Amino acid sequence: MLTRPCTFILFILWITMAQIPGQENKEKTTALKDLLSRIDLDELMKKDEPPLNFPKTLEEFEYAFNEQGRLRHTTTGEAYAFNAREDLHRWNQKRYEALGEIITRYVYQLLETKCNLTKEIVPVDATAEEPRSFIYLSADAMSNPTKLLVLIQGCGVVRAGQWARRLIINQDLDSGTQIPFITRAQEEGYGVMVLNPNENHLEVERPAKPAPLPSPEASDEPAEKRERKDDRESKKKRDFYEKYRNPQKESETEQIPIRENGSPEEHVLYVWDHFVSKAAARNVFVVAHSYGGLSLVELMIQREAQVKNRVCAVAMTDSIHNVWHQDANKSIQEWLQQHCRNWVSSPEPLDTPVEPMLSDCPRVSAAGQENGPIH
């Protein structure tokens, strides 16, 4: 039995080859038609996707975090199952993404209730009409005179307060969120800033395209009859195509960038200029995961003197920065060598030196930790 993707590929091949003249291609087309005729379309029809309508809350999903911070089904007590429906990977993925959006809101709630952080809108002078993002600050983030901790996550779907969505869902909140770092820092007298480098745009639905105007060279056939005929043909082709390539058509969207925060690098630079550089703390410490390390190196390139004057130490975790590709000068490389450590996934015991890839930031073992900083 051929799967839906196979059917679609064969369909495209058939259409393409049917448009090419020549006896040899006609024979290939005939062979493909014969193969397609053997496919049990009725069986394929049974595997249509369910509607892409998913719950909006954890309660509706029938999941909750237990006392250990692990996500469990409220009835069975089992961990989250990605393959809720066999042979429907796209539907399962959309379901996972819907749960991920709920997790994002849940973590925001924890940052505000458990960690007592507050939102600060960026850009700071954003109007009510323009796209905006936010970061989280502790009450003393701007006023603490001694110590400030700045947390920078990696790239992707994770938002403020998260290191890795996969770890939150499949392991626990302590593994996948920044909450343990925040609470420990607050216990030790640090002000805290939680950046949000992946909230770079507002996504809005793209307006529908206007219907094409009729051709001036249209036939003498009555317009109403011609329109009905064209509609039937178009619908037939569209239904067949959508059925086997994209069973449920999703609305088209466009992205409106957030001013001065349109990329992770822009966001880190903006937060430095408008928050970190204006904070009272004499000593700034940074934890940067994955792409966050790259964004920090880019910040140093743009604000080298300021960073060197304020930042005491940087803990990177699986950072993907590259001083050569980013054109970091020698003085930056020397500063990274003295003030940074990059904990990387390794089978070696924790803190064991790992052979460096470049002569900038010493690398040490994170003892097998993946997709999130060590605790």
C-alpha positions as YAML, in Angstrom:
chain: A
units: angstrom
residues:
- id: 1
  name: MET
  ca: [0.00, 0.00, 0.00]
- id: 2
  name: LEU
  ca: [1.45, 3.36, -1.01]
- id: 3
  name: THR
  ca: [1.29, 6.19, 1.51]
- id: 4
  name: ARG
  ca: [-0.16, 9.62, 0.86]
- id: 5
  name: PRO
  ca: [3.29, 11.24, 0.25]
- id: 6
  name: CYS
  ca: [4.10, 8.55, -2.31]
- id: 7
  name: THR
  ca: [0.78, 9.16, -4.04]
- id: 8
  name: PHE
  ca: [1.44, 12.85, -4.28]
- id: 9
  name: ILE
  ca: [4.96, 12.37, -5.67]
- id: 10
  name: LEU
  ca: [3.69, 10.00, -8.34]
- id: 11
  name: PHE
  ca: [0.92, 12.46, -9.17]
- id: 12
  name: ILE
  ca: [3.44, 15.26, -9.72]
- id: 13
  name: LEU
  ca: [5.64, 13.01, -11.83]
- id: 14
  name: TRP
  ca: [2.66, 11.99, -13.93]
- id: 15
  name: ILE
  ca: [1.61, 15.61, -14.56]
- id: 16
  name: THR
  ca: [5.17, 16.68, -15.39]
- id: 17
  name: MET
  ca: [5.87, 13.84, -17.78]
- id: 18
  name: ALA
  ca: [2.50, 14.17, -19.47]
- id: 19
  name: GLN
  ca: [3.48, 17.66, -20.52]
- id: 20
  name: ILE
  ca: [6.63, 16.49, -22.33]
- id: 21
  name: PRO
  ca: [6.11, 15.31, -25.93]
- id: 22
  name: GLY
  ca: [7.73, 12.16, -27.32]
- id: 23
  name: GLN
  ca: [6.94, 8.47, -27.62]
- id: 24
  name: GLU
  ca: [9.27, 7.43, -24.80]
- id: 25
  name: ASN
  ca: [7.65, 9.83, -22.37]
- id: 26
  name: LYS
  ca: [4.20, 8.70, -23.44]
- id: 27
  name: GLU
  ca: [5.16, 5.14, -22.57]
- id: 28
  name: LYS
  ca: [6.40, 6.28, -19.15]
- id: 29
  name: THR
  ca: [3.19, 8.18, -18.61]
- id: 30
  name: THR
  ca: [1.15, 5.09, -19.47]
- id: 31
  name: ALA
  ca: [3.15, 3.05, -16.97]
- id: 32
  name: LEU
  ca: [2.60, 5.64, -14.25]
- id: 33
  name: LYS
  ca: [-1.13, 5.76, -14.98]
- id: 34
  name: ASP
  ca: [-1.25, 2.00, -14.65]
- id: 35
  name: LEU
  ca: [0.56, 2.18, -11.30]
- id: 36
  name: LEU
  ca: [-1.73, 4.90, -10.01]
- id: 37
  name: SER
  ca: [-4.78, 2.88, -11.00]
- id: 38
  name: ARG
  ca: [-3.74, 0.14, -8.57]
- id: 39
  name: ILE
  ca: [-3.68, 2.44, -5.55]
- id: 40
  name: ASP
  ca: [-6.58, 1.91, -3.18]
- id: 41
  name: LEU
  ca: [-7.81, 5.50, -2.96]
- id: 42
  name: ASP
  ca: [-10.68, 4.49, -0.68]
- id: 43
  name: GLU
  ca: [-8.17, 3.23, 1.88]
- id: 44
  name: LEU
  ca: [-6.21, 6.46, 1.63]
- id: 45
  name: MET
  ca: [-9.39, 8.45, 2.18]
- id: 46
  name: LYS
  ca: [-9.84, 6.72, 5.56]
- id: 47
  name: LYS
  ca: [-6.57, 8.24, 6.74]
- id: 48
  name: ASP
  ca: [-7.73, 11.83, 6.40]
- id: 49
  name: GLU
  ca: [-6.52, 14.11, 9.14]
- id: 50
  name: PRO
  ca: [-8.83, 15.06, 11.98]
- id: 51
  name: PRO
  ca: [-9.47, 18.81, 12.24]
- id: 52
  name: LEU
  ca: [-6.49, 20.87, 13.31]
- id: 53
  name: ASN
  ca: [-8.42, 22.18, 16.30]
- id: 54
  name: PHE
  ca: [-6.62, 21.64, 19.58]
- id: 55
  name: PRO
  ca: [-7.27, 22.48, 23.25]
- id: 56
  name: LYS
  ca: [-6.35, 25.92, 24.52]
- id: 57
  name: THR
  ca: [-5.39, 24.98, 28.10]
- id: 58
  name: LEU
  ca: [-3.51, 22.22, 29.89]
- id: 59
  name: GLU
  ca: [-6.76, 21.17, 31.53]
- id: 60
  name: GLU
  ca: [-8.46, 20.74, 28.16]
- id: 61
  name: PHE
  ca: [-5.43, 18.77, 26.94]
- id: 62
  name: GLU
  ca: [-5.93, 16.59, 30.05]
- id: 63
  name: TYR
  ca: [-2.32, 17.15, 31.16]
- id: 64
  name: ALA
  ca: [-0.84, 18.78, 34.25]
- id: 65
  name: PHE
  ca: [2.54, 19.22, 35.93]
- id: 66
  name: ASN
  ca: [2.87, 17.11, 39.06]
- id: 67
  name: GLU
  ca: [4.76, 18.01, 42.24]
- id: 68
  name: GLN
  ca: [8.05, 16.98, 40.62]
- id: 69
  name: GLY
  ca: [7.39, 19.36, 37.70]
- id: 70
  name: ARG
  ca: [6.77, 16.50, 35.26]
- id: 71
  name: LEU
  ca: [4.01, 16.71, 32.65]
- id: 72
  name: ARG
  ca: [1.57, 13.84, 33.13]
- id: 73
  name: HIS
  ca: [-1.85, 12.84, 31.81]
- id: 74
  name: THR
  ca: [-4.47, 13.67, 34.41]
- id: 75
  name: THR
  ca: [-6.25, 10.32, 34.02]
- id: 76
  name: THR
  ca: [-3.57, 7.75, 33.16]
- id: 77
  name: GLY
  ca: [-0.59, 9.43, 34.79]
- id: 78
  name: GLU
  ca: [1.46, 8.72, 31.67]
- id: 79
  name: ALA
  ca: [4.00, 11.04, 30.06]
- id: 80
  name: TYR
  ca: [3.10, 13.00, 26.95]
- id: 81
  name: ALA
  ca: [2.71, 10.80, 23.88]
- id: 82
  name: PHE
  ca: [3.70, 12.49, 20.62]
- id: 83
  name: ASN
  ca: [2.16, 9.83, 18.37]
- id: 84
  name: ALA
  ca: [-1.39, 10.25, 19.54]
- id: 85
  name: ARG
  ca: [-2.59, 9.04, 16.12]
- id: 86
  name: GLU
  ca: [-0.62, 6.59, 13.99]
- id: 87
  name: ASP
  ca: [0.38, 7.57, 10.42]
- id: 88
  name: LEU
  ca: [-0.61, 11.20, 10.99]
- id: 89
  name: HIS
  ca: [2.73, 12.86, 11.64]
- id: 90
  name: ARG
  ca: [1.64, 16.34, 10.54]
- id: 91
  name: TRP
  ca: [-1.40, 16.25, 12.84]
- id: 92
  name: ASN
  ca: [0.73, 14.97, 15.73]
- id: 93
  name: GLN
  ca: [3.26, 17.76, 15.10]
- id: 94
  name: LYS
  ca: [0.53, 20.42, 15.07]
- id: 95
  name: ARG
  ca: [-0.84, 19.01, 18.32]
- id: 96
  name: TYR
  ca: [2.64, 19.15, 19.85]
- id: 97
  name: GLU
  ca: [3.04, 22.78, 18.74]
- id: 98
  name: ALA
  ca: [-0.35, 23.68, 20.22]
- id: 99
  name: LEU
  ca: [0.74, 22.17, 23.53]
- id: 100
  name: GLY
  ca: [4.00, 24.09, 23.25]
- id: 101
  name: GLU
  ca: [2.13, 27.40, 23.04]
- id: 102
  name: ILE
  ca: [0.24, 26.49, 26.21]
- id: 103
  name: ILE
  ca: [3.55, 25.61, 27.90]
- id: 104
  name: THR
  ca: [4.93, 29.03, 26.93]
- id: 105
  name: ARG
  ca: [2.03, 30.79, 28.66]
- id: 106
  name: TYR
  ca: [2.37, 28.49, 31.66]
- id: 107
  name: VAL
  ca: [6.06, 29.38, 32.06]
- id: 108
  name: TYR
  ca: [5.23, 33.09, 31.82]
- id: 109
  name: GLN
  ca: [2.76, 32.56, 34.67]
- id: 110
  name: LEU
  ca: [5.45, 30.85, 36.76]
- id: 111
  name: LEU
  ca: [7.92, 33.67, 36.12]
- id: 112
  name: GLU
  ca: [5.38, 36.14, 37.45]
- id: 113
  name: THR
  ca: [3.96, 34.13, 40.37]
- id: 114
  name: LYS
  ca: [6.81, 31.89, 41.54]
- id: 115
  name: CYS
  ca: [9.77, 34.14, 40.65]
- id: 116
  name: ASN
  ca: [8.01, 37.50, 41.16]
- id: 117
  name: LEU
  ca: [9.30, 38.89, 37.86]
- id: 118
  name: THR
  ca: [7.56, 41.65, 35.93]
- id: 119
  name: LYS
  ca: [7.20, 42.27, 32.20]
- id: 120
  name: GLU
  ca: [8.92, 45.21, 30.54]
- id: 121
  name: ILE
  ca: [7.75, 46.05, 27.04]
- id: 122
  name: VAL
  ca: [10.24, 46.44, 24.19]
- id: 123
  name: PRO
  ca: [10.70, 48.70, 22.38]
- id: 124
  name: VAL
  ca: [10.36, 50.88, 25.46]
- id: 125
  name: ASP
  ca: [8.62, 53.58, 23.41]
- id: 126
  name: ALA
  ca: [6.34, 51.22, 21.47]
- id: 127
  name: THR
  ca: [3.00, 52.68, 20.45]
- id: 128
  name: ALA
  ca: [-0.27, 50.86, 20.98]
- id: 129
  name: GLU
  ca: [-0.51, 50.12, 17.25]
- id: 130
  name: GLU
  ca: [2.92, 48.60, 16.57]
- id: 131
  name: PRO
  ca: [4.20, 45.06, 17.26]
- id: 132
  name: ARG
  ca: [5.95, 44.67, 20.59]
- id: 133
  name: SER
  ca: [7.77, 42.10, 22.70]
- id: 134
  name: PHE
  ca: [8.84, 41.99, 26.34]
- id: 135
  name: ILE
  ca: [11.49, 40.82, 28.76]
- id: 136
  name: TYR
  ca: [11.23, 39.90, 32.45]
- id: 137
  name: LEU
  ca: [12.94, 41.75, 35.30]
- id: 138
  name: SER
  ca: [13.22, 41.12, 39.01]
- id: 139
  name: ALA
  ca: [12.17, 43.99, 41.25]
- id: 140
  name: ASP
  ca: [15.82, 44.97, 41.83]
- id: 141
  name: ALA
  ca: [17.15, 44.30, 38.32]
- id: 142
  name: MET
  ca: [17.81, 47.98, 37.65]
- id: 143
  name: SER
  ca: [18.62, 49.05, 41.21]
- id: 144
  name: ASN
  ca: [20.73, 46.22, 42.67]
- id: 145
  name: PRO
  ca: [24.10, 47.92, 43.23]
- id: 146
  name: THR
  ca: [26.29, 44.84, 43.17]
- id: 147
  name: LYS
  ca: [25.18, 41.85, 41.05]
- id: 148
  name: LEU
  ca: [22.99, 41.32, 37.97]
- id: 149
  name: LEU
  ca: [22.36, 38.00, 36.20]
- id: 150
  name: VAL
  ca: [21.33, 38.11, 32.52]
- id: 151
  name: LEU
  ca: [19.82, 34.97, 30.92]
- id: 152
  name: ILE
  ca: [19.92, 34.51, 27.12]
- id: 153
  name: GLN
  ca: [18.28, 31.44, 25.60]
- id: 154
  name: GLY
  ca: [18.96, 29.77, 22.26]
- id: 155
  name: CYS
  ca: [16.97, 30.19, 19.05]
- id: 156
  name: GLY
  ca: [13.75, 28.55, 17.89]
- id: 157
  name: VAL
  ca: [10.29, 28.30, 19.44]
- id: 158
  name: VAL
  ca: [11.41, 28.83, 23.05]
- id: 159
  name: ARG
  ca: [10.39, 32.07, 24.69]
- id: 160
  name: ALA
  ca: [11.33, 33.95, 27.86]
- id: 161
  name: GLY
  ca: [12.03, 31.62, 30.76]
- id: 162
  name: GLN
  ca: [12.65, 28.50, 28.64]
- id: 163
  name: TRP
  ca: [15.82, 26.66, 27.69]
- id: 164
  name: ALA
  ca: [14.22, 23.81, 25.74]
- id: 165
  name: ARG
  ca: [10.55, 23.00, 25.09]
- id: 166
  name: ARG
  ca: [11.35, 19.33, 24.51]
- id: 167
  name: LEU
  ca: [12.87, 19.01, 27.98]
- id: 168
  name: ILE
  ca: [9.89, 20.71, 29.62]
- id: 169
  name: ILE
  ca: [7.45, 18.32, 27.97]
- id: 170
  name: ASN
  ca: [9.48, 15.11, 28.12]
- id: 171
  name: GLN
  ca: [11.47, 15.58, 31.34]
- id: 172
  name: ASP
  ca: [10.51, 18.32, 33.78]
- id: 173
  name: LEU
  ca: [10.30, 22.05, 34.40]
- id: 174
  name: ASP
  ca: [13.67, 22.19, 36.18]
- id: 175
  name: SER
  ca: [15.43, 20.70, 33.13]
- id: 176
  name: GLY
  ca: [13.76, 22.84, 30.49]
- id: 177
  name: THR
  ca: [13.14, 26.23, 32.12]
- id: 178
  name: GLN
  ca: [15.32, 28.97, 33.58]
- id: 179
  name: ILE
  ca: [13.44, 28.93, 36.88]
- id: 180
  name: PRO
  ca: [16.16, 27.09, 38.89]
- id: 181
  name: PHE
  ca: [18.71, 29.69, 37.74]
- id: 182
  name: ILE
  ca: [16.38, 32.56, 38.66]
- id: 183
  name: THR
  ca: [15.51, 31.28, 42.14]
- id: 184
  name: ARG
  ca: [19.15, 30.45, 42.95]
- id: 185
  name: ALA
  ca: [20.28, 33.88, 41.77]
- id: 186
  name: GLN
  ca: [17.62, 35.62, 43.86]
- id: 187
  name: GLU
  ca: [18.61, 33.59, 46.93]
- id: 188
  name: GLU
  ca: [22.20, 34.76, 46.45]
- id: 189
  name: GLY
  ca: [21.30, 38.43, 46.08]
- id: 190
  name: TYR
  ca: [21.38, 38.92, 42.31]
- id: 191
  name: GLY
  ca: [19.07, 41.09, 40.28]
- id: 192
  name: VAL
  ca: [17.76, 39.13, 37.28]
- id: 193
  name: MET
  ca: [16.98, 39.93, 33.64]
- id: 194
  name: VAL
  ca: [15.34, 37.30, 31.43]
- id: 195
  name: LEU
  ca: [15.68, 38.09, 27.75]
- id: 196
  name: ASN
  ca: [13.24, 37.05, 25.03]
- id: 197
  name: PRO
  ca: [15.36, 36.95, 21.84]
- id: 198
  name: ASN
  ca: [13.00, 34.83, 19.72]
- id: 199
  name: GLU
  ca: [9.95, 37.08, 19.96]
- id: 200
  name: ASN
  ca: [10.91, 39.01, 16.84]
- id: 201
  name: HIS
  ca: [7.69, 39.61, 14.91]
- id: 202
  name: LEU
  ca: [3.92, 39.76, 14.95]
- id: 203
  name: GLU
  ca: [2.29, 37.16, 12.73]
- id: 204
  name: VAL
  ca: [-0.91, 38.24, 11.01]
- id: 205
  name: GLU
  ca: [-3.14, 36.58, 8.45]
- id: 206
  name: ARG
  ca: [-2.31, 37.54, 4.90]
- id: 207
  name: PRO
  ca: [-5.20, 39.26, 3.07]
- id: 208
  name: ALA
  ca: [-6.90, 37.15, 0.41]
- id: 209
  name: LYS
  ca: [-5.69, 37.76, -3.13]
- id: 210
  name: PRO
  ca: [-8.23, 39.50, -5.38]
- id: 211
  name: ALA
  ca: [-9.86, 37.35, -8.06]
- id: 212
  name: PRO
  ca: [-8.16, 37.68, -11.48]
- id: 213
  name: LEU
  ca: [-9.94, 39.77, -14.09]
- id: 214
  name: PRO
  ca: [-11.42, 37.89, -17.07]
- id: 215
  name: SER
  ca: [-9.24, 37.70, -20.17]
- id: 216
  name: PRO
  ca: [-10.16, 40.17, -22.92]
- id: 217
  name: GLU
  ca: [-9.78, 37.32, -25.39]
- id: 218
  name: ALA
  ca: [-12.45, 35.19, -23.75]
- id: 219
  name: SER
  ca: [-14.57, 32.92, -25.89]
- id: 220
  name: ASP
  ca: [-18.05, 33.74, -27.10]
- id: 221
  name: GLU
  ca: [-19.45, 31.28, -24.59]
- id: 222
  name: PRO
  ca: [-21.93, 32.97, -22.22]
- id: 223
  name: ALA
  ca: [-20.09, 34.39, -19.23]
- id: 224
  name: GLU
  ca: [-22.26, 32.67, -16.62]
- id: 225
  name: LYS
  ca: [-21.83, 29.25, -18.23]
- id: 226
  name: ARG
  ca: [-18.09, 29.77, -18.62]
- id: 227
  name: GLU
  ca: [-17.71, 30.78, -14.98]
- id: 228
  name: ARG
  ca: [-19.59, 27.71, -13.76]
- id: 229
  name: LYS
  ca: [-17.42, 25.48, -15.94]
- id: 230
  name: ASP
  ca: [-14.19, 27.13, -14.74]
- id: 231
  name: ASP
  ca: [-15.29, 26.88, -11.13]
- id: 232
  name: ARG
  ca: [-16.01, 23.16, -11.48]
- id: 233
  name: GLU
  ca: [-12.64, 22.44, -13.09]
- id: 234
  name: SER
  ca: [-10.74, 24.55, -10.59]
- id: 235
  name: LYS
  ca: [-12.51, 22.97, -7.63]
- id: 236
  name: LYS
  ca: [-11.85, 19.47, -8.95]
- id: 237
  name: LYS
  ca: [-8.12, 20.13, -9.35]
- id: 238
  name: ARG
  ca: [-7.90, 21.96, -6.04]
- id: 239
  name: ASP
  ca: [-9.73, 19.26, -4.11]
- id: 240
  name: PHE
  ca: [-7.54, 16.51, -5.53]
- id: 241
  name: TYR
  ca: [-4.34, 18.41, -4.83]
- id: 242
  name: GLU
  ca: [-5.31, 19.45, -1.31]
- id: 243
  name: LYS
  ca: [-6.61, 15.99, -0.45]
- id: 244
  name: TYR
  ca: [-3.28, 14.27, -0.94]
- id: 245
  name: ARG
  ca: [-0.72, 17.00, -0.38]
- id: 246
  name: ASN
  ca: [-2.21, 19.25, 2.25]
- id: 247
  name: PRO
  ca: [-5.44, 17.76, 3.60]
- id: 248
  name: GLN
  ca: [-6.27, 20.86, 5.60]
- id: 249
  name: LYS
  ca: [-5.22, 24.15, 4.10]
- id: 250
  name: GLU
  ca: [-3.87, 26.56, 6.68]
- id: 251
  name: SER
  ca: [-4.30, 30.29, 6.42]
- id: 252
  name: GLU
  ca: [-1.39, 32.18, 4.92]
- id: 253
  name: THR
  ca: [0.36, 34.58, 7.25]
- id: 254
  name: GLU
  ca: [2.93, 37.32, 7.06]
- id: 255
  name: GLN
  ca: [5.37, 38.55, 9.68]
- id: 256
  name: ILE
  ca: [5.66, 42.15, 10.83]
- id: 257
  name: PRO
  ca: [9.06, 42.64, 12.53]
- id: 258
  name: ILE
  ca: [9.29, 44.21, 15.97]
- id: 259
  name: ARG
  ca: [11.19, 47.47, 15.74]
- id: 260
  name: GLU
  ca: [14.86, 47.13, 16.76]
- id: 261
  name: ASN
  ca: [14.14, 43.58, 17.92]
- id: 262
  name: GLY
  ca: [13.75, 41.83, 14.57]
- id: 263
  name: SER
  ca: [16.38, 39.15, 15.31]
- id: 264
  name: PRO
  ca: [18.00, 37.60, 18.40]
- id: 265
  name: GLU
  ca: [21.12, 39.69, 17.83]
- id: 266
  name: GLU
  ca: [19.10, 42.91, 17.57]
- id: 267
  name: HIS
  ca: [17.16, 42.02, 20.71]
- id: 268
  name: VAL
  ca: [20.27, 41.39, 22.81]
- id: 269
  name: LEU
  ca: [21.82, 44.65, 21.61]
- id: 270
  name: TYR
  ca: [18.59, 46.56, 22.33]
- id: 271
  name: VAL
  ca: [18.25, 45.14, 25.84]
- id: 272
  name: TRP
  ca: [21.88, 45.96, 26.55]
- id: 273
  name: ASP
  ca: [21.46, 49.58, 25.43]
- id: 274
  name: HIS
  ca: [18.15, 50.20, 27.20]
- id: 275
  name: PHE
  ca: [18.38, 48.02, 30.31]
- id: 276
  name: VAL
  ca: [21.69, 46.32, 31.15]
- id: 277
  name: SER
  ca: [23.89, 49.34, 30.49]
- id: 278
  name: LYS
  ca: [21.56, 51.49, 32.62]
- id: 279
  name: ALA
  ca: [21.38, 49.04, 35.54]
- id: 280
  name: ALA
  ca: [23.14, 50.00, 38.76]
- id: 281
  name: ALA
  ca: [24.98, 46.71, 39.26]
- id: 282
  name: ARG
  ca: [28.76, 46.97, 39.16]
- id: 283
  name: ASN
  ca: [29.09, 43.31, 38.22]
- id: 284
  name: VAL
  ca: [27.09, 41.70, 35.41]
- id: 285
  name: PHE
  ca: [27.04, 37.94, 34.87]
- id: 286
  name: VAL
  ca: [25.63, 36.22, 31.79]
- id: 287
  name: VAL
  ca: [24.35, 32.71, 31.05]
- id: 288
  name: ALA
  ca: [23.97, 32.18, 27.30]
- id: 289
  name: HIS
  ca: [22.71, 28.96, 25.74]
- id: 290
  name: SER
  ca: [23.33, 27.85, 22.13]
- id: 291
  name: TYR
  ca: [22.51, 30.77, 19.79]
- id: 292
  name: GLY
  ca: [22.55, 33.03, 22.82]
- id: 293
  name: GLY
  ca: [26.34, 32.67, 22.81]
- id: 294
  name: LEU
  ca: [26.48, 33.87, 19.22]
- id: 295
  name: SER
  ca: [24.28, 36.85, 20.09]
- id: 296
  name: LEU
  ca: [26.56, 37.70, 23.03]
- id: 297
  name: VAL
  ca: [29.67, 37.66, 20.82]
- id: 298
  name: GLU
  ca: [27.83, 39.91, 18.35]
- id: 299
  name: LEU
  ca: [27.04, 42.25, 21.25]
- id: 300
  name: MET
  ca: [30.75, 42.38, 22.11]
- id: 301
  name: ILE
  ca: [31.60, 43.28, 18.53]
- id: 302
  name: GLN
  ca: [29.11, 46.16, 18.69]
- id: 303
  name: ARG
  ca: [29.75, 47.28, 22.29]
- id: 304
  name: GLU
  ca: [33.19, 45.90, 23.13]
- id: 305
  name: ALA
  ca: [34.34, 48.52, 25.63]
- id: 306
  name: GLN
  ca: [31.02, 48.58, 27.50]
- id: 307
  name: VAL
  ca: [30.81, 44.79, 27.81]
- id: 308
  name: LYS
  ca: [34.38, 44.49, 29.02]
- id: 309
  name: ASN
  ca: [33.77, 47.20, 31.60]
- id: 310
  name: ARG
  ca: [30.56, 45.68, 33.03]
- id: 311
  name: VAL
  ca: [30.56, 41.91, 32.48]
- id: 312
  name: CYS
  ca: [32.60, 39.86, 34.94]
- id: 313
  name: ALA
  ca: [31.93, 36.34, 33.68]
- id: 314
  name: VAL
  ca: [29.97, 34.44, 31.02]
- id: 315
  name: ALA
  ca: [28.74, 30.86, 31.29]
- id: 316
  name: MET
  ca: [27.93, 29.50, 27.85]
- id: 317
  name: THR
  ca: [26.22, 26.15, 27.26]
- id: 318
  name: ASP
  ca: [26.60, 24.45, 23.88]
- id: 319
  name: SER
  ca: [27.24, 27.87, 22.39]
- id: 320
  name: ILE
  ca: [27.33, 27.98, 18.59]
- id: 321
  name: HIS
  ca: [29.29, 31.23, 18.34]
- id: 322
  name: ASN
  ca: [32.25, 31.36, 15.96]
- id: 323
  name: VAL
  ca: [34.78, 34.15, 16.42]
- id: 324
  name: TRP
  ca: [36.16, 33.64, 12.91]
- id: 325
  name: HIS
  ca: [32.84, 33.80, 11.06]
- id: 326
  name: GLN
  ca: [31.68, 36.67, 13.26]
- id: 327
  name: ASP
  ca: [34.93, 38.59, 12.69]
- id: 328
  name: ALA
  ca: [35.64, 39.05, 16.39]
- id: 329
  name: ASN
  ca: [38.96, 40.86, 16.83]
- id: 330
  name: LYS
  ca: [41.90, 39.54, 18.81]
- id: 331
  name: SER
  ca: [41.12, 41.53, 21.95]
- id: 332
  name: ILE
  ca: [37.60, 40.05, 22.07]
- id: 333
  name: GLN
  ca: [39.01, 36.55, 21.65]
- id: 334
  name: GLU
  ca: [41.45, 37.16, 24.49]
- id: 335
  name: TRP
  ca: [38.66, 38.48, 26.73]
- id: 336
  name: LEU
  ca: [36.52, 35.40, 25.99]
- id: 337
  name: GLN
  ca: [39.47, 33.19, 26.85]
- id: 338
  name: GLN
  ca: [39.78, 34.80, 30.28]
- id: 339
  name: HIS
  ca: [36.16, 35.43, 31.23]
- id: 340
  name: CYS
  ca: [34.10, 32.68, 29.58]
- id: 341
  name: ARG
  ca: [33.52, 28.95, 29.86]
- id: 342
  name: ASN
  ca: [31.47, 26.93, 27.41]
- id: 343
  name: TRP
  ca: [29.88, 23.79, 28.90]
- id: 344
  name: VAL
  ca: [29.32, 21.32, 26.07]
- id: 345
  name: SER
  ca: [27.66, 17.91, 25.75]
- id: 346
  name: SER
  ca: [30.28, 15.29, 26.53]
- id: 347
  name: PRO
  ca: [30.52, 11.82, 28.10]
- id: 348
  name: GLU
  ca: [33.35, 13.07, 30.31]
- id: 349
  name: PRO
  ca: [32.75, 13.95, 33.99]
- id: 350
  name: LEU
  ca: [31.40, 17.41, 34.76]
- id: 351
  name: ASP
  ca: [33.89, 20.27, 34.25]
- id: 352
  name: THR
  ca: [36.49, 18.06, 32.53]
- id: 353
  name: PRO
  ca: [38.33, 20.19, 29.92]
- id: 354
  name: VAL
  ca: [37.25, 19.40, 26.36]
- id: 355
  name: GLU
  ca: [39.51, 20.08, 23.39]
- id: 356
  name: PRO
  ca: [38.60, 23.54, 22.06]
- id: 357
  name: MET
  ca: [37.49, 24.01, 18.46]
- id: 358
  name: LEU
  ca: [38.81, 27.59, 18.37]
- id: 359
  name: SER
  ca: [41.21, 29.49, 20.60]
- id: 360
  name: ASP
  ca: [38.62, 31.75, 22.21]
- id: 361
  name: CYS
  ca: [36.51, 30.25, 24.97]
- id: 362
  name: PRO
  ca: [37.63, 27.21, 27.01]
- id: 363
  name: ARG
  ca: [35.24, 24.27, 26.69]
- id: 364
  name: VAL
  ca: [34.40, 21.93, 29.56]
- id: 365
  name: SER
  ca: [32.13, 18.93, 29.88]
- id: 366
  name: ALA
  ca: [28.49, 19.30, 30.84]
- id: 367
  name: ALA
  ca: [28.48, 15.58, 31.70]
- id: 368
  name: GLY
  ca: [26.07, 14.49, 29.00]
- id: 369
  name: GLN
  ca: [23.57, 17.32, 29.44]
- id: 370
  name: GLU
  ca: [21.84, 18.19, 26.14]
- id: 371
  name: ASN
  ca: [19.58, 21.00, 24.93]
- id: 372
  name: GLY
  ca: [19.74, 22.93, 28.16]
- id: 373
  name: PRO
  ca: [22.26, 24.33, 30.67]
- id: 374
  name: ILE
  ca: [23.45, 22.29, 33.61]
- id: 375
  name: HIS
  ca: [22.09, 23.17, 37.04]
...
